[in-house]
XYZ file of C-alpha atoms in Angstrom:
437
model
C 150.041 49.079 58.616
C 147.348 47.948 56.187
C 144.956 50.897 55.118
C 142.099 51.222 52.828
C 141.075 54.243 50.348
C 138.154 55.866 52.268
C 135.075 56.542 49.668
C 133.895 59.901 49.798
C 130.258 59.033 50.247
C 127.737 56.281 50.164
C 124.250 55.621 49.237
C 123.960 51.905 50.598
C 124.031 51.738 54.168
C 124.104 49.070 56.925
C 122.428 49.951 60.160
C 124.051 49.127 63.584
C 121.884 49.802 66.903
C 123.075 48.453 70.275
C 121.001 48.359 73.325
C 122.492 48.942 76.797
C 120.699 48.005 80.128
C 120.576 51.514 81.390
C 118.910 52.786 78.363
C 115.227 52.345 76.671
C 116.089 52.387 73.150
C 113.216 51.181 71.238
C 111.941 54.774 70.493
C 115.517 55.701 69.498
C 115.881 52.822 67.044
C 112.696 53.714 65.136
C 113.741 57.335 65.074
C 117.081 56.437 63.817
C 115.730 54.319 60.756
C 113.678 57.673 60.144
C 116.729 59.459 60.092
C 118.308 57.530 57.701
C 115.697 57.705 55.102
C 115.565 61.281 55.524
C 119.047 61.304 54.531
C 118.002 59.616 51.261
C 120.259 56.396 52.215
C 119.249 53.040 51.507
C 119.023 51.074 54.567
C 119.998 47.766 53.140
C 119.998 45.886 56.713
C 119.839 46.547 60.406
C 121.899 44.675 62.889
C 120.836 44.961 66.572
C 122.964 43.691 69.497
C 123.399 44.202 73.213
C 126.226 45.033 75.605
C 126.567 45.900 79.065
C 128.946 48.869 78.114
C 130.785 50.057 74.913
C 134.061 48.941 74.107
C 136.706 51.466 74.356
C 138.312 50.423 71.211
C 135.344 49.673 68.653
C 132.301 50.307 70.834
C 131.244 46.750 69.875
C 132.529 43.490 70.880
C 134.765 41.277 68.699
C 132.000 38.889 67.779
C 129.568 41.529 66.541
C 132.447 43.302 64.703
C 133.116 40.094 62.853
C 129.195 39.924 62.054
C 129.242 43.208 60.821
C 132.578 42.684 58.867
C 131.098 39.631 57.074
C 127.853 41.571 56.176
C 129.539 44.552 54.446
C 131.588 42.644 52.348
C 128.704 40.510 51.414
C 126.200 43.320 50.874
C 128.768 45.478 49.342
C 127.658 48.694 51.596
C 129.198 51.706 51.179
C 128.744 53.237 54.749
C 128.101 51.761 58.130
C 125.880 53.986 60.562
C 125.873 53.718 64.071
C 122.837 54.924 66.250
C 125.221 56.064 68.733
C 127.902 58.733 69.325
C 131.386 57.291 68.411
C 134.692 58.890 69.798
C 137.150 59.569 66.811
C 139.307 56.724 68.092
C 136.282 54.453 67.678
C 135.717 55.621 64.144
C 138.929 55.098 62.942
C 139.368 51.537 64.400
C 135.877 50.668 63.057
C 136.812 51.923 59.564
C 140.108 49.758 59.708
C 138.299 46.662 60.686
C 135.211 46.974 58.429
C 137.264 48.576 55.254
C 134.431 51.292 54.784
C 133.062 54.741 55.795
C 131.884 54.632 59.374
C 129.453 57.640 60.535
C 127.798 57.829 63.918
C 124.544 59.463 64.671
C 125.863 62.973 64.994
C 127.602 62.782 61.531
C 124.276 61.553 60.337
C 122.471 64.160 61.374
C 125.040 66.712 60.148
C 124.485 65.468 56.725
C 120.724 65.734 56.627
C 121.344 69.096 57.852
C 123.830 69.978 55.158
C 121.024 68.605 52.451
C 118.222 70.841 53.868
C 119.929 74.401 54.706
C 118.788 76.666 51.697
C 119.316 80.163 53.295
C 122.924 81.921 53.964
C 122.370 81.756 57.422
C 121.441 77.948 57.632
C 124.244 77.013 55.430
C 126.726 79.241 57.476
C 125.475 77.160 60.608
C 125.717 73.818 59.032
C 129.119 74.422 57.880
C 130.109 75.553 61.266
C 128.866 72.557 63.023
C 130.493 70.302 60.466
C 133.697 71.952 60.993
C 133.574 71.797 64.589
C 132.740 67.946 64.450
C 135.454 67.384 61.775
C 138.100 69.068 63.824
C 138.111 66.282 66.557
C 138.280 63.746 63.729
C 141.036 64.823 61.058
C 143.084 61.870 62.010
C 140.746 59.808 60.225
C 141.338 61.348 56.774
C 145.016 61.349 56.746
C 145.913 57.756 57.523
C 147.656 57.490 54.322
C 150.342 60.389 55.506
C 153.061 60.419 57.992
C 151.932 62.545 60.616
C 155.616 62.659 62.441
C 158.921 63.255 60.625
C 162.281 62.747 61.990
C 165.870 61.754 61.680
C 168.589 62.762 59.380
C 167.203 63.642 55.775
C 163.456 63.209 56.976
C 162.606 66.169 58.795
C 159.604 68.062 57.638
C 159.134 71.855 56.747
C 158.070 72.646 60.103
C 154.309 72.167 60.022
C 152.555 68.467 59.727
C 149.693 67.948 57.437
C 147.459 67.502 60.692
C 148.751 70.838 61.819
C 148.143 72.641 58.608
C 144.565 71.381 58.492
C 143.901 72.385 62.093
C 145.269 75.711 61.312
C 142.930 76.072 58.241
C 139.742 74.662 59.970
C 140.566 77.366 62.976
C 140.908 80.158 60.386
C 137.554 78.921 58.606
C 135.760 78.563 61.894
C 136.835 82.006 63.188
C 135.437 83.596 59.815
C 132.016 81.727 60.087
C 131.594 82.828 63.783
C 132.298 86.373 62.543
C 129.636 86.175 59.733
C 127.201 84.710 62.015
C 127.723 87.459 64.506
C 126.574 90.032 61.638
C 123.607 87.989 61.036
C 122.930 87.822 64.690
C 123.131 91.683 64.819
C 120.880 92.230 61.756
C 118.384 89.974 63.554
C 118.467 91.874 66.597
C 117.788 95.289 64.796
C 114.838 93.597 63.467
C 113.595 92.593 67.166
C 114.228 96.166 68.355
C 112.214 97.347 65.581
C 109.504 95.235 66.347
C 109.754 96.239 69.776
C 109.118 99.707 69.479
C 106.199 99.116 66.843
C 104.756 96.997 69.497
C 104.765 93.855 67.409
C 104.714 90.570 69.399
C 106.662 87.523 68.222
C 105.491 84.146 68.475
C 107.787 81.435 68.034
C 106.728 77.754 66.907
C 108.928 74.827 68.546
C 108.587 71.221 68.593
C 109.708 67.812 67.973
C 110.826 67.300 64.393
C 107.895 66.150 62.147
C 105.205 67.364 64.875
C 103.720 69.395 62.097
C 105.046 72.980 62.877
C 105.693 73.859 59.189
C 102.169 72.821 57.926
C 100.772 74.748 60.819
C 102.794 77.855 60.008
C 101.908 77.792 56.263
C 97.897 77.320 57.364
C 98.297 80.184 59.658
C 100.268 82.680 57.373
C 99.170 81.479 53.937
C 103.375 80.673 53.476
C 104.885 78.113 51.097
C 107.291 76.723 53.451
C 108.463 72.884 52.643
C 106.789 70.517 54.598
C 106.736 66.705 54.453
C 106.454 63.606 56.529
C 110.064 63.538 57.582
C 112.592 64.250 60.169
C 114.010 67.890 59.606
C 111.918 68.662 56.521
C 112.570 72.244 57.058
C 115.746 73.761 58.509
C 115.740 77.725 57.984
C 113.982 80.018 60.210
C 111.175 81.861 58.644
C 109.541 84.873 59.878
C 105.883 85.569 58.725
C 103.107 88.413 59.678
C 100.062 86.762 61.526
C 96.955 89.079 61.684
C 95.238 88.701 64.904
C 92.761 91.471 64.761
C 92.265 94.634 62.512
C 94.661 96.662 64.817
C 97.108 93.736 65.911
C 99.406 91.795 64.192
C 102.137 89.574 65.321
C 105.298 87.940 63.721
C 105.149 83.845 63.596
C 108.413 82.397 63.443
C 109.062 78.829 62.421
C 112.196 77.110 63.863
C 114.463 74.008 63.117
C 112.601 70.874 64.922
C 114.321 69.421 67.946
C 115.114 65.606 68.412
C 116.451 63.742 71.309
C 120.144 63.639 71.582
C 120.517 66.711 69.434
C 124.375 67.046 68.866
C 126.020 69.644 71.149
C 127.653 71.375 68.103
C 124.335 71.584 66.511
C 122.784 73.406 69.543
C 125.687 75.739 69.766
C 125.819 76.595 66.005
C 122.005 77.166 65.929
C 122.053 79.366 69.157
C 121.948 82.573 66.662
C 118.752 81.281 65.084
C 116.982 79.840 68.375
C 117.522 83.333 69.931
C 114.402 84.200 68.027
C 112.922 81.871 70.532
C 114.411 82.985 73.453
C 113.320 86.500 72.793
C 109.915 85.590 71.690
C 106.982 86.814 73.617
C 105.235 83.307 73.436
C 106.088 80.082 72.427
C 103.729 77.645 70.401
C 104.954 74.034 71.332
C 103.636 71.807 68.803
C 103.119 68.260 69.745
C 102.067 65.333 67.668
C 99.155 64.193 69.565
C 98.857 60.800 67.907
C 102.582 59.892 69.322
C 102.614 57.079 72.039
C 106.097 58.799 73.219
C 104.871 62.686 72.955
C 105.613 63.001 76.723
C 109.037 61.993 76.193
C 109.384 64.408 73.022
C 107.780 67.293 75.091
C 110.508 66.769 77.730
C 113.346 66.457 75.024
C 112.198 69.697 73.518
C 111.963 71.541 76.753
C 115.739 70.310 77.510
C 116.787 72.069 74.468
C 114.800 75.296 75.330
C 116.565 75.378 78.596
C 119.886 75.225 76.919
C 119.287 78.119 74.920
C 117.691 80.184 77.699
C 114.206 79.903 76.509
C 112.675 78.069 79.160
C 111.112 81.206 80.596
C 109.199 82.056 77.733
C 105.357 81.353 78.168
C 104.001 78.106 76.359
C 100.888 77.574 74.761
C 100.964 73.740 73.952
C 99.411 72.795 70.631
C 98.554 69.090 70.254
C 98.432 68.795 66.388
C 97.142 65.705 64.328
C 93.822 65.156 65.909
C 92.436 64.075 62.721
C 94.663 60.733 63.046
C 93.060 60.152 66.420
C 89.664 61.093 65.283
C 89.301 63.710 67.988
C 87.233 67.106 67.557
C 89.091 70.574 68.547
C 88.884 71.775 72.118
C 90.700 74.182 74.390
C 92.066 73.023 77.870
C 91.755 76.198 80.141
C 94.222 76.495 83.281
C 93.370 77.655 86.952
C 93.254 81.386 85.590
C 91.015 80.522 83.042
C 93.634 80.928 80.207
C 94.005 78.538 77.234
C 97.120 76.475 77.977
C 96.407 73.701 75.584
C 94.616 73.558 72.195
C 93.712 70.310 70.052
C 93.717 70.949 66.554
C 94.585 69.811 63.160
C 97.023 71.797 60.868
C 96.214 69.524 57.936
C 92.427 69.949 58.144
C 92.824 73.401 59.474
C 90.358 72.390 62.300
C 90.503 74.426 65.493
C 92.349 77.453 64.057
C 89.511 79.646 65.555
C 90.446 78.621 69.057
C 94.013 79.145 68.623
C 93.677 82.711 67.222
C 91.140 83.560 70.122
C 93.704 82.485 72.577
C 96.233 84.598 70.946
C 94.015 87.645 70.828
C 93.579 87.136 74.518
C 97.180 87.200 75.150
C 98.106 89.968 72.751
C 95.324 92.100 71.834
C 94.655 93.893 75.422
C 95.074 97.467 75.703
C 98.312 99.011 76.987
C 98.185 100.133 80.650
C 100.047 103.031 82.249
C 102.631 101.926 85.199
C 104.860 103.594 87.474
C 108.420 102.298 88.124
C 111.291 103.058 90.166
C 114.604 102.400 88.949
C 117.895 102.623 91.143
C 120.889 104.571 89.863
C 122.719 101.481 88.406
C 119.702 100.086 86.606
C 120.580 102.537 83.354
C 120.145 99.331 80.897
C 116.524 98.915 81.924
C 115.942 102.624 81.145
C 117.925 102.460 77.836
C 115.693 99.372 76.669
C 112.414 101.273 77.911
C 113.451 104.290 75.700
C 114.400 102.090 72.634
C 110.712 100.404 73.174
C 109.245 104.015 73.280
C 107.284 102.911 76.368
C 108.479 106.038 78.646
C 105.883 108.893 78.873
C 107.799 110.652 81.775
C 110.527 110.486 84.194
C 111.678 112.523 87.311
C 115.230 112.109 88.618
C 115.675 111.908 92.623
C 118.224 113.338 94.626
C 119.841 110.004 95.518
C 119.959 109.329 91.807
C 116.867 106.939 91.373
C 114.519 107.465 88.464
C 110.639 107.291 88.792
C 109.377 106.510 85.262
C 105.656 106.741 84.073
C 105.119 103.672 81.391
C 102.799 102.753 78.897
C 103.191 99.094 78.577
C 101.414 96.358 76.622
C 100.805 93.055 78.281
C 103.553 91.591 76.119
C 106.132 94.221 76.769
C 105.707 93.981 80.386
C 106.251 90.431 80.377
C 109.278 90.548 78.244
C 110.621 93.205 80.480
C 110.019 90.977 83.319
C 111.918 88.212 81.933
C 114.745 90.122 80.365
C 115.898 91.977 83.423
C 114.343 89.682 86.147
C 112.088 92.460 87.635
C 109.469 91.385 90.054
C 105.817 92.278 89.245
C 105.658 94.265 92.654
C 107.952 97.050 91.239
C 105.287 97.831 88.895
C 102.571 100.062 90.016
C 99.572 100.234 87.969
C 97.717 103.629 87.493
C 94.007 104.023 87.314
C 92.670 105.834 84.208
C 91.803 108.812 86.486
C 95.360 109.038 87.562
C 96.986 108.525 83.757
C 97.577 112.086 83.529
C 99.440 112.588 86.781
C 103.206 111.748 87.046
């Protein structure tokens, strides 16, 4: 069987995008080109085709395969990039036919993440995602070796090369999971300390290149890298944000989301995105100048649902109004609370309305409540003790516990979400009754 020497990398790329009748792919195509340029790859040509459904063997048809092979030979490209998820066998078959490296959309995003990861945790997460992706594609890298041995005088030492690689990959994946578990434990300790100190956490989320890092830098005077490209920043960053003389909050900048985000990446970055799941408020940053902003809002909400953060309250931030020539404004909901703020992070306009909205949510004084816990709700009681929210408690004969609590609005909301406690169970006490148990 004819084989070729697979190159280790490549800078000159031929792009392939196939339209299917059941998909609206124009936005995906523009985003794909941006992804390629974000990876510092030279896109020498884009080939577009149409099919009713993918080919099981090579994803594309025979005619399109011959066209791509001719352009690969003529342009001398190093890698062919597909704006689609390819199966391991499809990648392998395409490489054999095209005689060059083939990479799908998931592999491209993983490569960008590997370039951008700076922190220890970020590098661990990217490596974990890469190894999980590679584990299903090991056969591609060993086409020059025999994978089976048999017959007299041809029996191997008991383990094939592929089995060895899978075992080594499994050990490395287990090691990375253990290290990430330790990092997650450290983050959890930090969250508990902030909860005790009644410091709310605000998480910045949004589609990649929506302007999150620019907004983060402007609000906190930080120096997080910000650029007009996809996935300009990858590592999560926490900074203090002063809302008033007495109240500070923690602002968390997270990785940008994207449509069709690879499942391995969502799984690997779950430890980082737990900051979003445990946040008191999500600032959902949207590029107001983007015609496809509604589709991107829905894409972000799908990822938030995957990581269990869809129940966290959201404040919509419509950024880049300077591009549209709009002036800053605040849209209110039925309760007269801000739910959408229009601003420009680059021009630093509209920040007063944002800070005022955050003050309205987090600078209210704590109130005193009475809560009756059942005997089997000891986990809630332990959480309240960790948060230093219990002023007094009284045990009933049947094992129930009657608590008097002092809760800020943020802690009350977090408690309801974390343990699915209905608002009716919290009996607020008037100031005149605050001293009575």
